[in-house]
C-alpha cells in the first residue's frame, strides 16, 4: 500500500491550506531519479525542465544525496558569526572556476541579485545609484530584484517600486550608451535571458557593455542564476561569451537542487560589502555548502561539461527539424542546455499535451517552449523527448486546424 496521497487528495489538501499563488498542474510528484520523475499514481514522466532549472544534475544526484545525508548527521546550521570549512572550500571552488572573485552566500537568485544591487551602490559614490537593466529580463520577486526586472506585468499593483532603475532594450548598445549618466553606477543583465524566452545577445553586445562599464567606471553585473554552473557547457555563461563581469549572481542549479545562492565579486569591489551592510541568516549553511561542493565534483568526475555540449548539439539538430516540419514553429534558440522553441501559436496546449504523453517541459512568454534539461540526460532520452514534442505539436496543430 502506498504512503502517498493521490493527486486528487493532494489537490484538496492544497485548496484548504496553501495560498493559491501558483498555477499548478493537478499532479502530485513523489519521486525522481535522473531525468525521470513519478507521480503518486505511478505514472512516469521524462523531465526536460527539472526543478525549473534547479536540477541541472537531474533528480536526486547520488553524490549530492550522500553529501547532504552525511552533513545533516554532523552539523545542520550555524550562524555566519563562525567559520565553516565547507563554506570556505565552496567559495574557493567557485572562484577558481570563474574569474577569481570572492563569494557572498545566500539562499536564492533573488537574494543574490539584491546583494549585487546593494554592493554596486555601496561601491560607488552616493550620488551614483542608478542601475541600467533590460527589457525582457528577469531578476527575482523581491521588491528590488522585481524593479530590476523590466517587465511591467510583474509590477502591477506593487508600486511604488524602488527608485533608480533605467530600462534599455536588450541588445541595443546605442541605447545603453545614451542611458549612461553621472548618476549611473551599474549595468545588470542576464547574459542569456531565460524567462524572457532564451533570448541570446547580439554579437558584440556583451563585449560592448564591458567596454562601456570600463569607460565610465560602472559595475557590470551578470545575473547567471540560469546560465551558471555548467548550463551552457561552460562553467559560467560569461565564459560562453568570453566577457568577464565585475559581479556575478548564482542560484538554481548551484547546489544540485538544494536551496542556495551566491554572489561572486571581484575582490576590490567585494571589499565594499563591509560588516553590517548585508547578511543572510541561512546563506552558505553547511548543508548547502556540502551540496554545492558535491555538485561541482559531480560535474567534473562525470565529464558533464563535455556531455552537455554533445547534448546541446543533438537537441539543436532535432529542434531545428521542427521548423521545417511545422509551419507554426517560428524559430529555435539554443545555448548549451538552454533551449527555446518559438511558436506562432500558444504554447500552453503543447505543454499540456506533452504532459499527457509523459513529458515535462515549460512555456514562457505565452508562445515559447522552454527546455532546461539535466546535464546528465542520456542522448537517447533527449532524442525521445524531442520526438514526443513533435508528436504533441502534430496533435495540437491538427486540433487547431480542425477548430
Coordinates of C-alpha atoms in Angstrom, one line a residue:
X1 CA 0.0 0.0 0.0
X2 CA 1.4 3.4 -1.0
X3 CA 2.2 6.0 1.7
X4 CA 1.4 8.8 -0.9
X5 CA -1.8 10.7 -1.1
X6 CA -3.5 10.5 -4.5
X7 CA -3.1 13.5 -6.8
X8 CA -6.7 14.5 -6.3
X9 CA -6.5 14.2 -2.5
X10 CA -3.3 16.3 -2.5
X11 CA -5.1 19.0 -4.6
X12 CA -7.9 19.1 -2.0
X13 CA -5.3 19.5 0.8
X14 CA -3.7 22.4 -1.0
X15 CA -7.1 24.0 -1.7
X16 CA -7.7 24.2 2.0
X17 CA -4.3 25.1 3.4
X18 CA -2.0 26.5 0.8
X19 CA -2.2 30.1 -0.6
X20 CA -3.1 29.6 -4.3
X21 CA -0.5 32.0 -5.8
X22 CA 0.9 29.3 -8.1
X23 CA -1.0 27.8 -11.1
X24 CA -0.3 24.1 -10.5
X25 CA -0.7 21.0 -12.6
X26 CA -3.1 18.6 -10.8
X27 CA -0.3 16.0 -10.3
X28 CA 1.4 15.0 -7.1
X29 CA 5.0 14.3 -7.9
X30 CA 6.6 12.0 -5.3
X31 CA 9.9 10.5 -6.5
X32 CA 12.6 11.3 -9.0
X33 CA 15.8 9.8 -10.4
X34 CA 17.9 11.3 -13.0
X35 CA 15.7 12.8 -15.7
X36 CA 12.7 10.8 -14.7
X37 CA 10.0 11.6 -12.1
X38 CA 6.9 9.7 -10.9
X39 CA 3.6 10.8 -9.6
X40 CA 1.6 9.3 -6.7
X41 CA -0.3 7.1 -9.2
X42 CA 2.9 5.6 -10.5
X43 CA 3.0 7.4 -13.9
X44 CA 6.5 8.1 -15.2
X45 CA 7.5 11.3 -16.8
X46 CA 10.6 12.3 -18.8
X47 CA 11.5 15.6 -17.3
X48 CA 13.2 18.1 -19.6
X49 CA 12.6 21.0 -17.3
X50 CA 13.6 19.5 -13.9
X51 CA 13.1 21.7 -10.9
X52 CA 12.6 24.9 -13.1
X53 CA 16.2 24.7 -14.0
X54 CA 17.4 23.9 -10.4
X55 CA 18.0 20.2 -11.1
X56 CA 20.8 20.6 -13.7
X57 CA 22.2 17.2 -12.4
X58 CA 18.7 15.6 -12.6
X59 CA 16.7 14.4 -9.6
X60 CA 18.4 13.1 -6.5
X61 CA 22.0 13.0 -7.9
X62 CA 23.9 10.4 -5.8
X63 CA 26.9 12.5 -4.8
X64 CA 24.6 15.3 -3.6
X65 CA 22.3 12.9 -1.7
X66 CA 25.3 11.3 0.0
X67 CA 26.9 14.6 0.9
X68 CA 23.7 16.0 2.3
X69 CA 22.9 12.9 4.3
X70 CA 26.4 12.9 5.8
X71 CA 26.3 16.6 6.6
X72 CA 22.9 16.5 8.2
X73 CA 24.2 14.0 10.7
X74 CA 27.2 16.2 11.6
X75 CA 26.0 19.8 11.6
X76 CA 22.8 21.3 10.2
X77 CA 23.2 25.0 10.8
X78 CA 25.4 27.5 12.5
X79 CA 25.3 31.3 12.0
X80 CA 27.8 33.2 9.9
X81 CA 29.5 34.6 13.0
X82 CA 31.5 31.4 12.9
X83 CA 33.8 29.9 10.3
X84 CA 32.7 26.8 8.4
X85 CA 35.3 24.9 6.4
X86 CA 32.7 23.7 3.9
X87 CA 31.7 27.3 3.0
X88 CA 35.3 28.4 2.5
X89 CA 36.1 25.4 0.3
X90 CA 33.0 26.0 -1.7
X91 CA 33.9 29.6 -2.3
X92 CA 37.4 28.6 -3.4
X93 CA 36.0 26.1 -5.9
X94 CA 33.6 28.7 -7.4
X95 CA 36.3 31.4 -7.6
X96 CA 38.9 29.1 -9.3
X97 CA 36.4 28.1 -11.9
X98 CA 35.2 31.6 -12.7
X99 CA 37.2 34.9 -12.7
X100 CA 38.8 34.8 -9.2
X101 CA 36.1 36.6 -7.3
X102 CA 35.1 36.3 -3.6
X103 CA 31.7 34.9 -2.5
X104 CA 28.8 36.0 -0.5
X105 CA 26.3 33.2 0.1
X106 CA 22.5 33.4 0.3
X107 CA 19.5 31.2 -0.5
X108 CA 18.1 32.2 -3.9
X109 CA 18.6 34.1 -7.1
X110 CA 16.5 37.0 -5.9
X111 CA 18.7 37.3 -2.7
X112 CA 21.8 37.1 -4.8
X113 CA 20.6 39.9 -7.1
X114 CA 19.5 42.0 -4.1
X115 CA 23.1 41.6 -2.7
X116 CA 24.5 42.6 -6.1
X117 CA 22.3 45.7 -6.3
X118 CA 23.4 46.8 -2.8
X119 CA 27.0 46.1 -3.4
X120 CA 27.0 48.2 -6.7
X121 CA 25.6 51.1 -4.8
X122 CA 27.9 50.7 -1.8
X123 CA 30.9 50.6 -4.0
X124 CA 30.2 53.8 -5.9
X125 CA 29.7 57.4 -4.6
X126 CA 26.3 58.1 -3.0
X127 CA 25.2 60.3 -5.9
X128 CA 25.7 57.3 -8.3
X129 CA 22.9 54.9 -7.6
X130 CA 21.1 54.2 -10.9
X131 CA 21.3 50.8 -12.5
X132 CA 20.6 50.0 -16.1
X133 CA 18.7 46.8 -16.8
X134 CA 17.0 45.3 -19.9
X135 CA 13.5 44.7 -21.2
X136 CA 12.6 41.0 -21.2
X137 CA 15.0 40.3 -18.3
X138 CA 14.0 38.6 -15.0
X139 CA 15.9 39.1 -11.7
X140 CA 13.5 37.8 -9.0
X141 CA 10.4 38.5 -6.9
X142 CA 11.7 40.6 -4.0
X143 CA 11.0 44.3 -4.5
X144 CA 14.5 45.4 -5.5
X145 CA 15.0 42.5 -7.9
X146 CA 11.5 42.9 -9.2
X147 CA 12.1 46.6 -10.0
X148 CA 15.3 45.5 -11.9
X149 CA 13.0 43.2 -13.9
X150 CA 11.9 45.3 -16.8
X151 CA 8.6 43.5 -17.4
X152 CA 5.6 45.7 -16.5
X153 CA 3.4 42.7 -16.0
X154 CA 5.3 41.8 -12.8
X155 CA 5.0 45.3 -11.4
X156 CA 1.2 45.6 -11.4
X157 CA -0.3 46.6 -8.1
X158 CA 3.1 46.7 -6.3
X159 CA 4.1 50.3 -6.7
X160 CA 5.8 52.5 -5.7
X161 CA 8.8 50.5 -6.8
X162 CA 12.4 51.0 -5.9
X163 CA 13.9 54.2 -7.3
X164 CA 17.0 54.2 -9.5
X165 CA 16.4 51.7 -12.4
X166 CA 16.7 52.6 -16.1
X167 CA 15.4 50.2 -18.7
X168 CA 17.0 49.7 -22.1
X169 CA 16.1 47.3 -25.0
X170 CA 18.1 44.1 -24.7
X171 CA 20.8 44.0 -27.4
X172 CA 20.7 47.8 -28.1
X173 CA 24.2 49.1 -27.3
X174 CA 23.4 52.6 -28.5
X175 CA 20.5 52.9 -26.1
X176 CA 22.7 51.9 -23.2
X177 CA 25.4 54.4 -24.2
X178 CA 22.7 57.1 -24.3
X179 CA 21.3 56.0 -20.9
X180 CA 24.6 56.2 -19.0
X181 CA 24.8 59.3 -17.0
X182 CA 26.5 60.9 -14.0
X183 CA 24.2 59.0 -11.6
X184 CA 24.7 55.6 -13.2
X185 CA 26.6 53.1 -11.0
X186 CA 26.0 49.7 -12.8
X187 CA 24.7 47.7 -15.7
X188 CA 22.9 44.5 -14.8
X189 CA 21.6 41.8 -17.1
X190 CA 21.3 38.1 -17.8
X191 CA 23.9 37.0 -20.4
X192 CA 21.1 34.9 -21.9
X193 CA 17.5 35.9 -21.0
X194 CA 15.9 32.7 -19.6
X195 CA 12.3 33.6 -18.6
X196 CA 12.3 36.1 -21.4
X197 CA 12.4 33.2 -23.9
X198 CA 16.0 32.1 -24.2
X199 CA 17.0 35.3 -25.9
X200 CA 20.7 35.4 -26.9
X201 CA 22.6 38.7 -27.0
X202 CA 23.6 40.0 -30.5
X203 CA 27.3 39.5 -31.4
X204 CA 29.4 42.1 -29.6
X205 CA 26.7 43.3 -27.2
X206 CA 28.2 41.9 -24.0
X207 CA 31.7 43.0 -25.1
X208 CA 30.3 46.5 -25.7
X209 CA 28.8 46.6 -22.3
X210 CA 32.1 45.6 -20.8
X211 CA 33.8 48.5 -22.7
X212 CA 31.1 51.0 -21.6
X213 CA 31.5 49.9 -17.9
X214 CA 35.2 50.3 -18.1
X215 CA 35.0 53.7 -19.8
X216 CA 32.5 55.1 -17.3
X217 CA 33.7 53.3 -14.1
X218 CA 30.5 51.3 -13.9
X219 CA 30.0 47.9 -12.2
X220 CA 29.0 45.2 -14.7
X221 CA 26.7 42.6 -13.1
X222 CA 25.8 39.3 -14.8
X223 CA 22.8 37.5 -13.4
X224 CA 23.9 33.9 -14.0
X225 CA 21.1 32.3 -12.0
X226 CA 20.2 30.3 -15.1
X227 CA 23.4 30.4 -17.2
X228 CA 25.7 29.4 -14.3
X229 CA 27.1 26.1 -13.1
X230 CA 27.5 24.4 -16.4
X231 CA 24.2 25.2 -18.1
X232 CA 25.9 26.5 -21.3
X233 CA 28.5 23.8 -21.5
X234 CA 31.0 26.1 -19.8
X235 CA 31.2 26.6 -16.1
X236 CA 29.6 30.0 -16.4
X237 CA 27.7 32.0 -19.1
X238 CA 30.3 34.7 -19.2
X239 CA 32.9 32.1 -20.3
X240 CA 30.5 31.1 -23.1
X241 CA 30.7 34.6 -24.4
X242 CA 34.3 35.5 -23.3
X243 CA 33.3 38.5 -21.3
X244 CA 34.0 38.8 -17.6
X245 CA 31.7 40.7 -15.3
X246 CA 32.6 42.5 -12.0
X247 CA 29.8 40.8 -10.1
X248 CA 28.1 37.5 -10.9
X249 CA 25.0 36.1 -9.2
X250 CA 24.2 32.4 -9.0
X251 CA 21.4 30.1 -7.7
X252 CA 19.1 27.5 -9.2
X253 CA 21.4 24.6 -10.0
X254 CA 24.2 25.9 -7.7
X255 CA 23.6 23.2 -5.1
X256 CA 22.1 20.5 -7.4
X257 CA 18.6 21.0 -6.2
X258 CA 19.2 22.1 -2.6
X259 CA 18.3 25.8 -2.0
X260 CA 21.4 28.0 -2.3
X261 CA 22.5 31.2 -3.9
X262 CA 25.8 33.2 -4.2
X263 CA 27.1 36.5 -5.4
X264 CA 30.7 36.5 -6.7
X265 CA 32.5 39.8 -6.8
X266 CA 36.0 41.0 -7.8
X267 CA 38.0 41.4 -4.5
X268 CA 38.4 45.2 -4.9
X269 CA 34.6 45.5 -5.3
X270 CA 33.7 42.9 -2.7
X271 CA 35.6 44.9 -0.1
X272 CA 32.7 47.4 -0.1
X273 CA 30.4 44.9 1.5
X274 CA 31.6 45.6 5.0
X275 CA 30.3 44.0 8.2
X276 CA 26.8 45.2 8.9
X277 CA 25.9 46.2 5.3
X278 CA 24.4 42.9 4.3
X279 CA 23.7 39.4 5.7
X280 CA 21.8 36.2 5.1
X281 CA 20.9 34.0 8.1
X282 CA 20.9 30.7 6.3
X283 CA 23.3 31.7 3.5
X284 CA 26.2 29.3 3.0
X285 CA 24.9 26.9 5.6
X286 CA 26.7 23.5 6.0
X287 CA 24.0 21.6 4.0
X288 CA 24.0 24.0 1.1
X289 CA 27.8 24.1 1.1
X290 CA 28.1 20.3 1.1
X291 CA 25.7 20.1 -1.8
X292 CA 27.4 22.9 -3.7
X293 CA 30.8 21.1 -3.4
X294 CA 29.3 17.8 -4.4
X295 CA 27.6 19.4 -7.5
X296 CA 31.0 20.7 -8.7
X297 CA 32.6 17.3 -8.0
X298 CA 29.8 15.5 -9.9
X299 CA 30.2 17.7 -13.0
X300 CA 34.0 17.1 -13.1
X301 CA 34.0 13.5 -12.2
X302 CA 31.4 12.6 -14.8
X303 CA 32.7 14.9 -17.6
X304 CA 29.4 16.7 -17.8
X305 CA 30.6 19.9 -19.4
X306 CA 31.6 17.9 -22.5
X307 CA 28.4 15.8 -22.3
X308 CA 26.3 19.0 -22.1
X309 CA 27.9 20.2 -25.4
X310 CA 27.1 16.8 -27.1
X311 CA 23.5 17.0 -25.8
X312 CA 23.2 20.6 -27.0
X313 CA 24.3 19.7 -30.5
X314 CA 21.8 16.8 -30.7
X315 CA 18.9 18.8 -29.3
X316 CA 19.6 21.7 -31.6
X317 CA 19.6 19.4 -34.6
X318 CA 16.3 17.7 -33.6
X319 CA 14.7 21.0 -32.6
X320 CA 15.6 22.8 -35.9
X321 CA 14.0 20.0 -37.8
X322 CA 10.7 21.1 -36.2
X323 CA 10.9 24.4 -38.0
X324 CA 10.8 22.5 -41.4
X325 CA 8.2 20.1 -40.1
X326 CA 5.6 22.6 -38.7
X327 CA 4.8 25.9 -40.3
X328 CA 3.8 27.4 -36.9
X329 CA 7.3 26.7 -35.4
X330 CA 8.9 30.0 -35.9
X331 CA 12.4 29.7 -34.5
X332 CA 14.7 27.6 -32.3
X333 CA 17.3 29.2 -30.0
X334 CA 19.9 27.1 -28.3
X335 CA 22.8 27.9 -26.0
X336 CA 24.2 24.9 -24.3
X337 CA 21.2 23.4 -22.4
X338 CA 19.0 26.4 -22.7
X339 CA 16.5 25.8 -25.4
X340 CA 13.7 28.0 -26.7
X341 CA 11.3 26.9 -29.4
X342 CA 9.2 29.9 -30.5
X343 CA 5.8 29.3 -31.9
X344 CA 3.2 31.2 -33.9
X345 CA 0.5 29.6 -31.6
X346 CA 0.0 29.5 -27.9
X347 CA 2.4 27.1 -26.1
X348 CA 0.3 26.1 -23.1
X349 CA -1.7 23.4 -25.1
X350 CA 1.6 21.9 -26.3
X351 CA 2.9 21.7 -22.7
X352 CA -0.4 20.0 -21.6
X353 CA -0.3 17.5 -24.4
X354 CA 3.3 16.7 -23.6
X355 CA 2.4 16.0 -20.0
X356 CA -0.4 13.6 -21.2
X357 CA 2.3 11.8 -23.2
X358 CA 4.6 11.6 -20.1
X359 CA 6.9 14.6 -20.9
X360 CA 7.5 17.7 -18.8
X361 CA 8.5 20.9 -20.5
X362 CA 7.8 24.6 -19.9
X363 CA 6.2 27.5 -21.8
X364 CA 7.3 31.1 -21.2
X365 CA 6.1 34.4 -22.7
X366 CA 3.0 32.7 -24.0
X367 CA 4.4 31.1 -27.1
X368 CA 7.9 29.9 -26.4
X369 CA 8.5 26.3 -25.4
X370 CA 11.5 26.2 -23.0
X371 CA 13.7 23.2 -22.1
X372 CA 16.3 23.2 -19.4
X373 CA 17.3 19.6 -19.4
X374 CA 19.8 18.0 -17.0
X375 CA 23.5 17.8 -18.0
X376 CA 23.5 14.0 -17.4
X377 CA 20.4 13.4 -19.6
X378 CA 21.0 10.3 -21.8
X379 CA 21.3 11.1 -25.5
X380 CA 18.6 8.5 -26.2
X381 CA 16.3 10.3 -23.8
X382 CA 17.0 13.6 -25.5
X383 CA 16.0 12.1 -28.8
X384 CA 12.9 10.6 -27.3
X385 CA 11.9 13.8 -25.7
X386 CA 12.2 15.8 -28.9
X387 CA 10.2 13.1 -30.7
X388 CA 7.5 13.5 -28.1
X389 CA 7.4 17.3 -28.6
X390 CA 7.0 16.7 -32.3
X391 CA 4.0 14.3 -31.6
X392 CA 2.5 17.0 -29.3
X393 CA 3.0 19.7 -32.0
X394 CA 1.3 17.4 -34.5
X395 CA -1.7 16.6 -32.3
X396 CA -2.3 20.2 -31.1
X397 CA -1.6 21.7 -34.6
X398 CA -4.2 19.3 -36.1
X399 CA -6.7 20.2 -33.5
X400 CA -6.2 24.0 -34.2
X401 CA -6.7 23.4 -37.9
X402 CA -9.8 21.4 -37.4
X403 CA -11.2 24.0 -35.0

